[in-house]
Structures are given as structure tokens and as C-alpha cells.
mmCIF file of N, CA and C in Angstrom:
data_model
loop_
_atom_site.group_PDB
_atom_site.id
_atom_site.type_symbol
_atom_site.label_atom_id
_atom_site.label_comp_id
_atom_site.label_asym_id
_atom_site.label_seq_id
_atom_site.Cartn_x
_atom_site.Cartn_y
_atom_site.Cartn_z
ATOM 1 N N MET A 140 0.855 -1.164 0.000
ATOM 2 C CA MET A 140 0.000 0.000 0.000
ATOM 3 C C MET A 140 0.906 1.233 0.000
ATOM 4 N N ALA A 141 0.784 2.084 -0.996
ATOM 5 C CA ALA A 141 1.599 3.286 -1.096
ATOM 6 C C ALA A 141 1.069 4.349 -0.145
ATOM 7 N N VAL A 142 1.978 5.093 0.477
ATOM 8 C CA VAL A 142 1.595 6.124 1.436
ATOM 9 C C VAL A 142 2.327 7.415 1.100
ATOM 10 N N THR A 143 1.612 8.525 1.128
ATOM 11 C CA THR A 143 2.202 9.845 0.961
ATOM 12 C C THR A 143 1.656 10.714 2.078
ATOM 13 N N ASP A 144 2.506 11.533 2.675
ATOM 14 C CA ASP A 144 1.986 12.422 3.715
ATOM 15 C C ASP A 144 2.603 13.807 3.611
ATOM 16 N N GLY A 145 2.142 14.702 4.472
ATOM 17 C CA GLY A 145 2.581 16.088 4.456
ATOM 18 C C GLY A 145 4.044 16.284 4.757
ATOM 19 N N HIS A 146 4.716 15.290 5.318
ATOM 20 C CA HIS A 146 6.140 15.415 5.602
ATOM 21 C C HIS A 146 6.961 15.478 4.322
ATOM 22 N N ASP A 147 6.401 15.044 3.191
ATOM 23 C CA ASP A 147 7.118 15.042 1.915
ATOM 24 C C ASP A 147 7.089 16.400 1.227
ATOM 25 N N ILE A 148 6.352 17.358 1.776
ATOM 26 C CA ILE A 148 6.139 18.639 1.113
ATOM 27 C C ILE A 148 6.916 19.730 1.835
ATOM 28 N N GLU A 149 7.686 20.516 1.070
ATOM 29 C CA GLU A 149 8.414 21.645 1.634
ATOM 30 C C GLU A 149 7.444 22.803 1.867
ATOM 31 N N PRO A 150 7.535 23.497 3.017
ATOM 32 C CA PRO A 150 6.644 24.629 3.264
ATOM 33 C C PRO A 150 6.965 25.790 2.324
ATOM 34 N N THR A 151 5.938 26.561 1.984
ATOM 35 C CA THR A 151 6.119 27.759 1.168
ATOM 36 C C THR A 151 5.575 28.944 1.939
ATOM 37 N N ASP A 152 5.769 30.137 1.410
ATOM 38 C CA ASP A 152 5.280 31.341 2.078
ATOM 39 C C ASP A 152 3.759 31.435 2.073
ATOM 40 N N GLU A 153 3.079 30.596 1.287
ATOM 41 C CA GLU A 153 1.618 30.616 1.229
ATOM 42 C C GLU A 153 0.988 30.147 2.534
ATOM 43 N N TYR A 154 1.700 29.358 3.315
ATOM 44 C CA TYR A 154 1.143 28.776 4.529
ATOM 45 C C TYR A 154 1.200 29.767 5.681
ATOM 46 N N ASP A 155 0.195 29.715 6.530
ATOM 47 C CA ASP A 155 0.172 30.510 7.751
ATOM 48 C C ASP A 155 0.982 29.758 8.795
ATOM 49 N N HIS A 156 2.166 30.254 9.107
ATOM 50 C CA HIS A 156 3.073 29.547 10.009
ATOM 51 C C HIS A 156 2.638 29.623 11.473
ATOM 52 N N ASP A 157 1.641 30.472 11.792
ATOM 53 C CA ASP A 157 1.151 30.550 13.164
ATOM 54 C C ASP A 157 0.258 29.371 13.513
ATOM 55 N N GLU A 158 -0.402 28.787 12.521
ATOM 56 C CA GLU A 158 -1.290 27.647 12.736
ATOM 57 C C GLU A 158 -0.572 26.365 12.349
ATOM 58 N N PRO A 159 -0.650 25.332 13.194
ATOM 59 C CA PRO A 159 -0.023 24.059 12.799
ATOM 60 C C PRO A 159 -0.760 23.450 11.610
ATOM 61 N N ALA A 160 -0.004 22.899 10.695
ATOM 62 C CA ALA A 160 -0.596 22.282 9.508
ATOM 63 C C ALA A 160 -1.181 20.922 9.862
ATOM 64 N N ALA A 161 -2.315 20.599 9.283
ATOM 65 C CA ALA A 161 -2.890 19.268 9.443
ATOM 66 C C ALA A 161 -2.148 18.330 8.506
ATOM 67 N N LEU A 162 -1.640 17.238 9.037
ATOM 68 C CA LEU A 162 -0.935 16.270 8.212
ATOM 69 C C LEU A 162 -1.931 15.252 7.689
ATOM 70 N N VAL A 163 -2.001 15.150 6.384
ATOM 71 C CA VAL A 163 -2.930 14.237 5.729
ATOM 72 C C VAL A 163 -2.127 13.201 4.964
ATOM 73 N N SER A 164 -2.473 11.938 5.165
ATOM 74 C CA SER A 164 -1.818 10.846 4.446
ATOM 75 C C SER A 164 -2.753 10.321 3.372
ATOM 76 N N ALA A 165 -2.182 9.944 2.236
ATOM 77 C CA ALA A 165 -2.941 9.326 1.149
ATOM 78 C C ALA A 165 -2.485 7.884 1.039
ATOM 79 N N LEU A 166 -3.393 6.951 1.284
ATOM 80 C CA LEU A 166 -3.072 5.527 1.242
ATOM 81 C C LEU A 166 -3.777 4.891 0.050
ATOM 82 N N ARG A 167 -3.018 4.260 -0.831
ATOM 83 C CA ARG A 167 -3.616 3.575 -1.988
ATOM 84 C C ARG A 167 -3.966 2.163 -1.533
ATOM 85 N N THR A 168 -5.253 1.923 -1.280
ATOM 86 C CA THR A 168 -5.706 0.635 -0.755
ATOM 87 C C THR A 168 -5.915 -0.403 -1.848
ATOM 88 N N SER A 169 -6.054 0.059 -3.089
ATOM 89 C CA SER A 169 -6.153 -0.814 -4.261
ATOM 90 C C SER A 169 -5.765 0.037 -5.465
ATOM 91 N N PRO A 170 -5.583 -0.563 -6.640
ATOM 92 C CA PRO A 170 -5.177 0.237 -7.798
ATOM 93 C C PRO A 170 -6.142 1.371 -8.151
ATOM 94 N N ASP A 171 -7.407 1.240 -7.758
ATOM 95 C CA ASP A 171 -8.388 2.267 -8.108
ATOM 96 C C ASP A 171 -9.024 2.955 -6.900
ATOM 97 N N ARG A 172 -8.378 2.877 -5.733
ATOM 98 C CA ARG A 172 -8.957 3.489 -4.528
ATOM 99 C C ARG A 172 -7.864 4.145 -3.697
ATOM 100 N N VAL A 173 -8.095 5.397 -3.276
ATOM 101 C CA VAL A 173 -7.185 6.125 -2.391
ATOM 102 C C VAL A 173 -7.985 6.559 -1.173
ATOM 103 N N VAL A 174 -7.408 6.403 0.019
ATOM 104 C CA VAL A 174 -8.046 6.835 1.256
ATOM 105 C C VAL A 174 -7.165 7.901 1.890
ATOM 106 N N PHE A 175 -7.761 9.050 2.225
ATOM 107 C CA PHE A 175 -7.049 10.138 2.877
ATOM 108 C C PHE A 175 -7.385 10.115 4.362
ATOM 109 N N THR A 176 -6.357 10.210 5.222
ATOM 110 C CA THR A 176 -6.566 10.254 6.667
ATOM 111 C C THR A 176 -5.792 11.428 7.249
ATOM 112 N N GLU A 177 -6.320 12.005 8.326
ATOM 113 C CA GLU A 177 -5.654 13.092 9.027
ATOM 114 C C GLU A 177 -4.895 12.514 10.215
ATOM 115 N N ASP A 178 -3.653 12.949 10.402
ATOM 116 C CA ASP A 178 -2.819 12.467 11.491
ATOM 117 C C ASP A 178 -3.516 12.699 12.832
ATOM 118 N N GLY A 179 -3.648 11.656 13.632
ATOM 119 C CA GLY A 179 -4.255 11.759 14.950
ATOM 120 C C GLY A 179 -5.775 11.714 14.949
ATOM 121 N N ASN A 180 -6.400 11.523 13.806
ATOM 122 C CA ASN A 180 -7.859 11.486 13.720
ATOM 123 C C ASN A 180 -8.270 10.203 13.003
ATOM 124 N N SER A 181 -8.333 9.111 13.741
ATOM 125 C CA SER A 181 -8.658 7.822 13.127
ATOM 126 C C SER A 181 -10.144 7.699 12.773
ATOM 127 N N ASP A 182 -10.983 8.604 13.276
ATOM 128 C CA ASP A 182 -12.410 8.551 12.975
ATOM 129 C C ASP A 182 -12.767 9.276 11.678
ATOM 130 N N GLY A 183 -11.909 10.170 11.220
ATOM 131 C CA GLY A 183 -12.207 10.940 10.013
ATOM 132 C C GLY A 183 -11.337 10.505 8.850
ATOM 133 N N TRP A 184 -11.979 10.132 7.746
ATOM 134 C CA TRP A 184 -11.245 9.731 6.547
ATOM 135 C C TRP A 184 -12.123 9.947 5.338
ATOM 136 N N ILE A 185 -11.495 10.042 4.177
ATOM 137 C CA ILE A 185 -12.203 10.213 2.908
ATOM 138 C C ILE A 185 -11.656 9.185 1.937
ATOM 139 N N ALA A 186 -12.521 8.444 1.280
ATOM 140 C CA ALA A 186 -12.110 7.485 0.251
ATOM 141 C C ALA A 186 -12.591 7.995 -1.098
ATOM 142 N N THR A 187 -11.787 7.775 -2.133
ATOM 143 C CA THR A 187 -12.168 8.213 -3.473
ATOM 144 C C THR A 187 -11.701 7.213 -4.517
ATOM 145 N N ASP A 188 -12.479 7.091 -5.571
ATOM 146 C CA ASP A 188 -12.111 6.238 -6.697
ATOM 147 C C ASP A 188 -11.400 7.029 -7.786
ATOM 148 N N HIS A 189 -11.346 8.367 -7.648
ATOM 149 C CA HIS A 189 -10.715 9.198 -8.674
ATOM 150 C C HIS A 189 -9.917 10.310 -7.997
ATOM 151 N N THR A 190 -8.616 10.320 -8.185
ATOM 152 C CA THR A 190 -7.767 11.398 -7.674
ATOM 153 C C THR A 190 -6.975 11.987 -8.831
ATOM 154 N N VAL A 191 -6.546 13.223 -8.671
ATOM 155 C CA VAL A 191 -5.743 13.897 -9.691
ATOM 156 C C VAL A 191 -4.459 14.400 -9.046
ATOM 157 N N GLU A 192 -3.403 14.529 -9.844
ATOM 158 C CA GLU A 192 -2.139 15.071 -9.367
ATOM 159 C C GLU A 192 -2.267 16.587 -9.251
ATOM 160 N N LEU A 193 -1.746 17.162 -8.169
ATOM 161 C CA LEU A 193 -1.747 18.609 -7.986
ATOM 162 C C LEU A 193 -0.406 19.166 -8.412
ATOM 163 N N SER A 194 -0.421 20.323 -9.023
ATOM 164 C CA SER A 194 0.832 20.994 -9.372
ATOM 165 C C SER A 194 0.872 22.333 -8.656
ATOM 166 N N GLN A 195 2.078 22.771 -8.309
ATOM 167 C CA GLN A 195 2.206 24.047 -7.600
ATOM 168 C C GLN A 195 2.425 25.157 -8.579
#
């Protein structure tokens, strides 16, 4: 299962450094399903069958 989280992203000036960032992990549970979870919140998650790559 592939995992990506907020630790892989370098901060930019766009972020408000006074507020802690929510760390979200993307877990590929199957070839056509991705589940997003927030660090420390095991009750909240989002599953999707379609995701797109984001560009900065």
C-alpha cells in the first residue's frame, strides 16, 4: 500500500506559520482506490475512486 503524507512537502510562504498544519496521508488501498486520513484522527477519513495530481 503506497503512502504519501505532508512530511514530503516543503513549506512555502503561502502557509500561515502561526497555525499548525494538518498532516494528511494518502493511502492507496487498491489500484483504483485512495483513502485520505488526518494524522491523529482515526475517525475521520475520505475514500475516493478518482484522484488527480496537484501541481504548484
